[in-house]
Amino acid sequence: MDFLVYYGLTHNPFDKASKQVVTTIDYKEMSYRLDYLIKSLGIGLFTGRSGVGKTVILRNFAQQLSPNKYQVCYLPLTTVTVGDFYNQLAISIGIEPAFRKAAKFRQIQERISVLHDNEHRTPVFIIDEAQYLDGQIFNELMLITNFKLDGDKKCIVILSGLPLLAQTLQRPQFEAFRQRITVNYQVLGLTREEVDSYVKAKFKSAGVQENIISSEVLDTMVEHTNGSLRRLDLMITQCLILGAAQKKQQIDNELVF
């Protein structure tokens, strides 16, 4: 039996494609820093374990930016050479990359300046899985975002990745780069106190007000998910599928194990 029909859900609110965003502590704290970054420009560093919600918050943030004021550039490939990284940057802001690195550097800086100064659109570079970046790329980012001697800021760079990223940047060779980080936040994941309201809000967004999963069952789920939104969403989805198949009105601990 289709679990959506059985439980009266308009859609699966725990699917990764769901647009429903619950304002957790991490969401509020990270959004506050992102808002500050928008006003001040510069480099933002956001780290956290896999599945705790970094990408969801970033996606929601990017979707709310006006395309008339910001040009969002998502760079998905991080296991690349410095040259390939420059190519990605150039293409993301609409220019054909030159052959030589020095020419690419000038191209990118000039295009960023045109976007910011003339078109009044601030480039926002979002680099996910940044823990895989070649160390030299951090130095290149520091240089390419530095305009003139007075330290003009004309773009935003958002680095998102696992805690390893923050650990890497603590190395002495990245001291200059660290000093240029405008905002920094580590996403921790859901606290136990947030889980009940998170699940309730998710169900409500799909048209269900009933208490399908008890607090005791959520306790069990929290023990197995360790604050990971992704794991919790997957576990609840699996329990709903099994629950519908067994015609259970409420999810119990037997389904969790």
Short mmCIF file of C-alpha atoms in Angstrom, two decimals:
data_model
loop_
_atom_site.label_atom_id
_atom_site.label_comp_id
_atom_site.label_asym_id
_atom_site.label_seq_id
_atom_site.Cartn_x
_atom_site.Cartn_y
_atom_site.Cartn_z
CA MET A 1 0.00 0.00 0.00
CA ASP A 2 1.21 3.53 -0.81
CA PHE A 3 2.29 5.03 2.51
CA LEU A 4 1.37 8.54 1.34
CA VAL A 5 -2.25 7.49 0.75
CA TYR A 6 -2.39 5.36 3.89
CA TYR A 7 -1.23 8.17 6.20
CA GLY A 8 -3.01 10.94 4.25
CA LEU A 9 0.18 12.74 3.22
CA THR A 10 0.09 15.13 0.27
CA HIS A 11 3.77 14.32 -0.33
CA ASN A 12 6.73 12.87 1.53
CA PRO A 13 7.98 15.80 3.67
CA PHE A 14 11.05 13.79 4.63
CA ASP A 15 12.24 13.39 1.06
CA LYS A 16 15.37 15.35 0.13
CA ALA A 17 13.37 17.10 -2.61
CA SER A 18 10.97 18.59 -0.04
CA LYS A 19 11.05 22.39 0.03
CA GLN A 20 9.83 22.62 3.61
CA VAL A 21 12.55 24.16 5.80
CA VAL A 22 12.23 23.95 9.58
CA THR A 23 13.86 26.79 11.52
CA THR A 24 16.16 24.84 13.81
CA ILE A 25 18.90 26.40 15.93
CA ASP A 26 21.41 25.66 13.18
CA TYR A 27 19.13 27.23 10.59
CA LYS A 28 18.78 30.44 12.63
CA GLU A 29 22.48 30.70 13.49
CA MET A 30 23.74 29.93 9.99
CA SER A 31 21.14 32.21 8.36
CA TYR A 32 22.16 35.06 10.67
CA ARG A 33 25.77 34.70 9.57
CA LEU A 34 24.80 34.41 5.91
CA ASP A 35 22.75 37.59 6.18
CA TYR A 36 25.75 39.36 7.69
CA LEU A 37 27.95 38.03 4.90
CA ILE A 38 25.56 39.45 2.31
CA LYS A 39 25.94 42.91 3.85
CA SER A 40 29.69 42.79 4.44
CA LEU A 41 30.83 40.57 1.53
CA GLY A 42 33.96 38.42 1.80
CA ILE A 43 34.47 34.76 2.71
CA GLY A 44 32.19 32.54 4.78
CA LEU A 45 33.16 29.16 6.24
CA PHE A 46 30.48 26.62 7.20
CA THR A 47 31.35 23.12 8.38
CA GLY A 48 29.55 20.15 9.87
CA ARG A 49 29.20 16.41 9.72
CA SER A 50 27.59 14.83 6.67
CA GLY A 51 23.81 15.02 6.73
CA VAL A 52 23.35 17.70 9.40
CA GLY A 53 21.69 20.17 7.03
CA LYS A 54 24.38 22.51 5.66
CA THR A 55 23.33 22.09 2.03
CA VAL A 56 19.61 22.54 2.80
CA ILE A 57 20.25 25.84 4.57
CA LEU A 58 22.57 27.05 1.80
CA ARG A 59 20.06 26.08 -0.89
CA ASN A 60 17.28 27.96 0.89
CA PHE A 61 19.56 30.98 1.33
CA ALA A 62 20.51 31.03 -2.36
CA GLN A 63 16.89 30.71 -3.48
CA GLN A 64 15.94 33.80 -1.48
CA LEU A 65 18.58 36.01 -3.11
CA SER A 66 17.25 38.39 -5.75
CA PRO A 67 18.70 37.56 -9.20
CA ASN A 68 18.64 41.30 -9.89
CA LYS A 69 21.15 41.91 -7.10
CA TYR A 70 23.12 38.67 -6.88
CA GLN A 71 24.57 36.15 -9.30
CA VAL A 72 24.76 32.80 -7.54
CA CYS A 73 27.53 30.55 -8.88
CA TYR A 74 27.59 26.97 -7.58
CA LEU A 75 30.91 25.15 -7.98
CA PRO A 76 30.25 21.42 -7.46
CA LEU A 77 33.65 19.97 -8.42
CA THR A 78 36.31 20.39 -5.74
CA THR A 79 38.74 17.55 -6.55
CA VAL A 80 40.34 19.57 -9.33
CA THR A 81 43.61 21.30 -10.13
CA VAL A 82 44.11 25.03 -9.66
CA GLY A 83 43.77 25.52 -13.41
CA ASP A 84 40.50 23.59 -13.56
CA PHE A 85 39.21 25.56 -10.59
CA TYR A 86 39.93 28.82 -12.42
CA ASN A 87 38.04 27.45 -15.41
CA GLN A 88 35.03 26.70 -13.20
CA LEU A 89 35.10 30.20 -11.74
CA ALA A 90 35.32 31.81 -15.17
CA ILE A 91 32.52 29.76 -16.70
CA SER A 92 30.26 30.30 -13.66
CA ILE A 93 30.30 34.07 -14.25
CA GLY A 94 29.80 33.78 -17.97
CA ILE A 95 33.24 34.14 -19.52
CA GLU A 96 35.34 31.87 -21.70
CA PRO A 97 38.50 31.08 -19.70
CA ALA A 98 41.81 32.08 -21.23
CA PHE A 99 44.65 29.60 -21.64
CA ARG A 100 47.15 30.98 -19.16
CA LYS A 101 46.53 31.27 -15.41
CA ALA A 102 47.54 34.93 -15.22
CA ALA A 103 45.06 35.80 -17.98
CA LYS A 104 42.31 33.82 -16.25
CA PHE A 105 43.00 35.72 -13.04
CA ARG A 106 42.61 39.09 -14.78
CA GLN A 107 39.49 37.91 -16.60
CA ILE A 108 37.77 36.79 -13.42
CA GLN A 109 38.66 39.87 -11.41
CA GLU A 110 37.57 42.18 -14.24
CA ARG A 111 34.26 40.33 -14.64
CA ILE A 112 33.60 40.42 -10.90
CA SER A 113 34.28 44.18 -10.94
CA VAL A 114 31.90 44.71 -13.87
CA LEU A 115 29.16 42.69 -12.18
CA HIS A 116 29.56 44.51 -8.86
CA ASP A 117 30.37 48.07 -10.00
CA ASN A 118 28.48 48.41 -13.28
CA GLU A 119 25.67 45.88 -13.23
CA HIS A 120 25.17 46.15 -9.45
CA ARG A 121 25.00 42.38 -9.07
CA THR A 122 27.23 40.74 -6.48
CA PRO A 123 28.70 37.35 -7.44
CA VAL A 124 28.08 34.67 -4.80
CA PHE A 125 30.37 31.66 -5.22
CA ILE A 126 29.14 28.60 -3.30
CA ILE A 127 31.77 25.85 -3.03
CA ASP A 128 30.39 22.64 -1.53
CA GLU A 129 32.51 19.72 -0.28
CA ALA A 130 35.35 22.23 0.08
CA GLN A 131 37.37 19.84 2.27
CA TYR A 132 38.63 18.31 -0.98
CA LEU A 133 40.09 21.54 -2.35
CA ASP A 134 43.78 21.61 -3.20
CA GLY A 135 45.52 23.72 -0.56
CA GLN A 136 46.84 26.12 -3.18
CA ILE A 137 43.28 27.01 -4.17
CA PHE A 138 42.73 28.72 -0.79
CA ASN A 139 45.60 31.07 -1.58
CA GLU A 140 44.20 31.71 -5.05
CA LEU A 141 40.79 32.53 -3.58
CA MET A 142 42.43 34.96 -1.18
CA LEU A 143 44.12 36.74 -4.08
CA ILE A 144 41.21 36.73 -6.48
CA THR A 145 38.84 38.26 -3.90
CA ASN A 146 41.30 41.03 -3.02
CA PHE A 147 40.66 44.20 -5.04
CA LYS A 148 43.11 47.10 -4.84
CA LEU A 149 45.24 48.01 -1.85
CA ASP A 150 42.30 49.33 0.16
CA GLY A 151 40.79 45.85 0.49
CA ASP A 152 37.64 46.40 -1.57
CA LYS A 153 35.18 43.49 -1.41
CA LYS A 154 33.15 42.84 -4.54
CA CYS A 155 32.01 39.24 -4.17
CA ILE A 156 31.03 36.54 -1.70
CA VAL A 157 32.71 33.15 -1.37
CA ILE A 158 30.97 30.47 0.70
CA LEU A 159 32.97 27.39 1.62
CA SER A 160 30.95 24.46 2.92
CA GLY A 161 32.35 21.11 3.99
CA LEU A 162 33.10 18.53 6.65
CA PRO A 163 34.84 19.47 9.94
CA LEU A 164 38.08 18.40 8.27
CA LEU A 165 37.91 21.65 6.29
CA ALA A 166 38.16 23.79 9.44
CA GLN A 167 40.97 21.58 10.74
CA THR A 168 42.90 21.96 7.49
CA LEU A 169 42.60 25.74 7.60
CA GLN A 170 44.19 25.77 11.07
CA ARG A 171 47.54 24.90 9.49
CA PRO A 172 50.14 27.69 9.63
CA GLN A 173 50.30 28.08 5.84
CA PHE A 174 46.64 29.17 5.79
CA GLU A 175 46.96 31.89 8.44
CA ALA A 176 46.54 34.70 5.90
CA PHE A 177 43.45 33.02 4.46
CA ARG A 178 41.89 32.51 7.91
CA GLN A 179 42.28 36.22 8.64
CA ARG A 180 40.11 36.97 5.60
CA ILE A 181 37.20 34.78 6.73
CA THR A 182 34.29 37.10 7.51
CA VAL A 183 31.95 34.57 9.16
CA ASN A 184 32.43 31.06 10.48
CA TYR A 185 29.92 28.52 11.79
CA GLN A 186 29.87 24.81 12.60
CA VAL A 187 26.52 23.10 12.00
CA LEU A 188 25.90 20.58 14.80
CA GLY A 189 22.62 18.95 13.76
CA LEU A 190 19.33 18.48 15.56
CA THR A 191 19.25 18.50 19.34
CA ARG A 192 16.85 16.10 21.06
CA GLU A 193 14.68 19.03 22.06
CA GLU A 194 14.28 20.03 18.40
CA VAL A 195 13.37 16.64 17.00
CA ASP A 196 9.71 16.64 18.11
CA SER A 197 8.99 20.08 16.66
CA TYR A 198 10.95 19.23 13.48
CA VAL A 199 8.94 16.05 12.83
CA LYS A 200 5.64 17.76 13.71
CA ALA A 201 6.37 20.66 11.34
CA LYS A 202 7.30 18.26 8.55
CA PHE A 203 4.08 16.26 8.92
CA LYS A 204 2.03 19.47 9.08
CA SER A 205 3.54 20.67 5.80
CA ALA A 206 2.17 17.48 4.20
CA GLY A 207 -1.31 17.98 5.64
CA VAL A 208 -1.15 15.68 8.66
CA GLN A 209 -1.83 16.92 12.19
CA GLU A 210 -2.07 13.54 13.93
CA ASN A 211 0.71 12.17 16.09
CA ILE A 212 1.94 9.35 13.82
CA ILE A 213 5.27 8.94 15.63
CA SER A 214 5.38 9.07 19.42
CA SER A 215 8.04 10.84 21.44
CA GLU A 216 9.31 7.48 22.72
CA VAL A 217 9.89 6.27 19.17
CA LEU A 218 11.67 9.51 18.34
CA ASP A 219 13.97 8.88 21.31
CA THR A 220 14.99 5.61 19.67
CA MET A 221 15.51 7.29 16.32
CA VAL A 222 17.67 10.02 17.84
CA GLU A 223 19.97 7.38 19.35
CA HIS A 224 20.55 5.96 15.87
CA THR A 225 20.82 9.20 13.90
CA ASN A 226 23.15 11.24 16.14
CA GLY A 227 21.78 14.62 15.06
CA SER A 228 21.80 13.84 11.33
CA LEU A 229 18.79 15.26 9.51
CA ARG A 230 19.45 13.02 6.53
CA ARG A 231 19.51 9.84 8.61
CA LEU A 232 16.40 10.87 10.53
CA ASP A 233 14.50 11.64 7.31
CA LEU A 234 15.51 8.29 5.79
CA MET A 235 14.58 6.38 8.93
CA ILE A 236 11.15 8.01 9.18
CA THR A 237 10.46 7.36 5.49
CA GLN A 238 11.38 3.69 5.87
CA CYS A 239 9.21 3.40 8.98
CA LEU A 240 6.25 4.97 7.17
CA ILE A 241 6.62 2.52 4.28
CA LEU A 242 6.75 -0.45 6.67
CA GLY A 243 3.96 0.99 8.80
CA ALA A 244 1.64 1.28 5.84
CA ALA A 245 2.50 -2.24 4.69
CA GLN A 246 1.62 -3.56 8.18
CA LYS A 247 -1.40 -1.25 8.45
CA LYS A 248 -0.17 0.46 11.62
CA GLN A 249 -1.88 3.68 12.58
CA GLN A 250 1.13 4.77 14.61
CA ILE A 251 4.82 4.01 14.20
CA ASP A 252 6.18 1.95 17.10
CA ASN A 253 9.65 0.85 18.17
CA GLU A 254 9.24 -2.55 16.48
CA LEU A 255 9.43 -0.83 13.10
CA VAL A 256 12.55 1.12 14.02
CA PHE A 257 14.69 -1.98 14.55
#
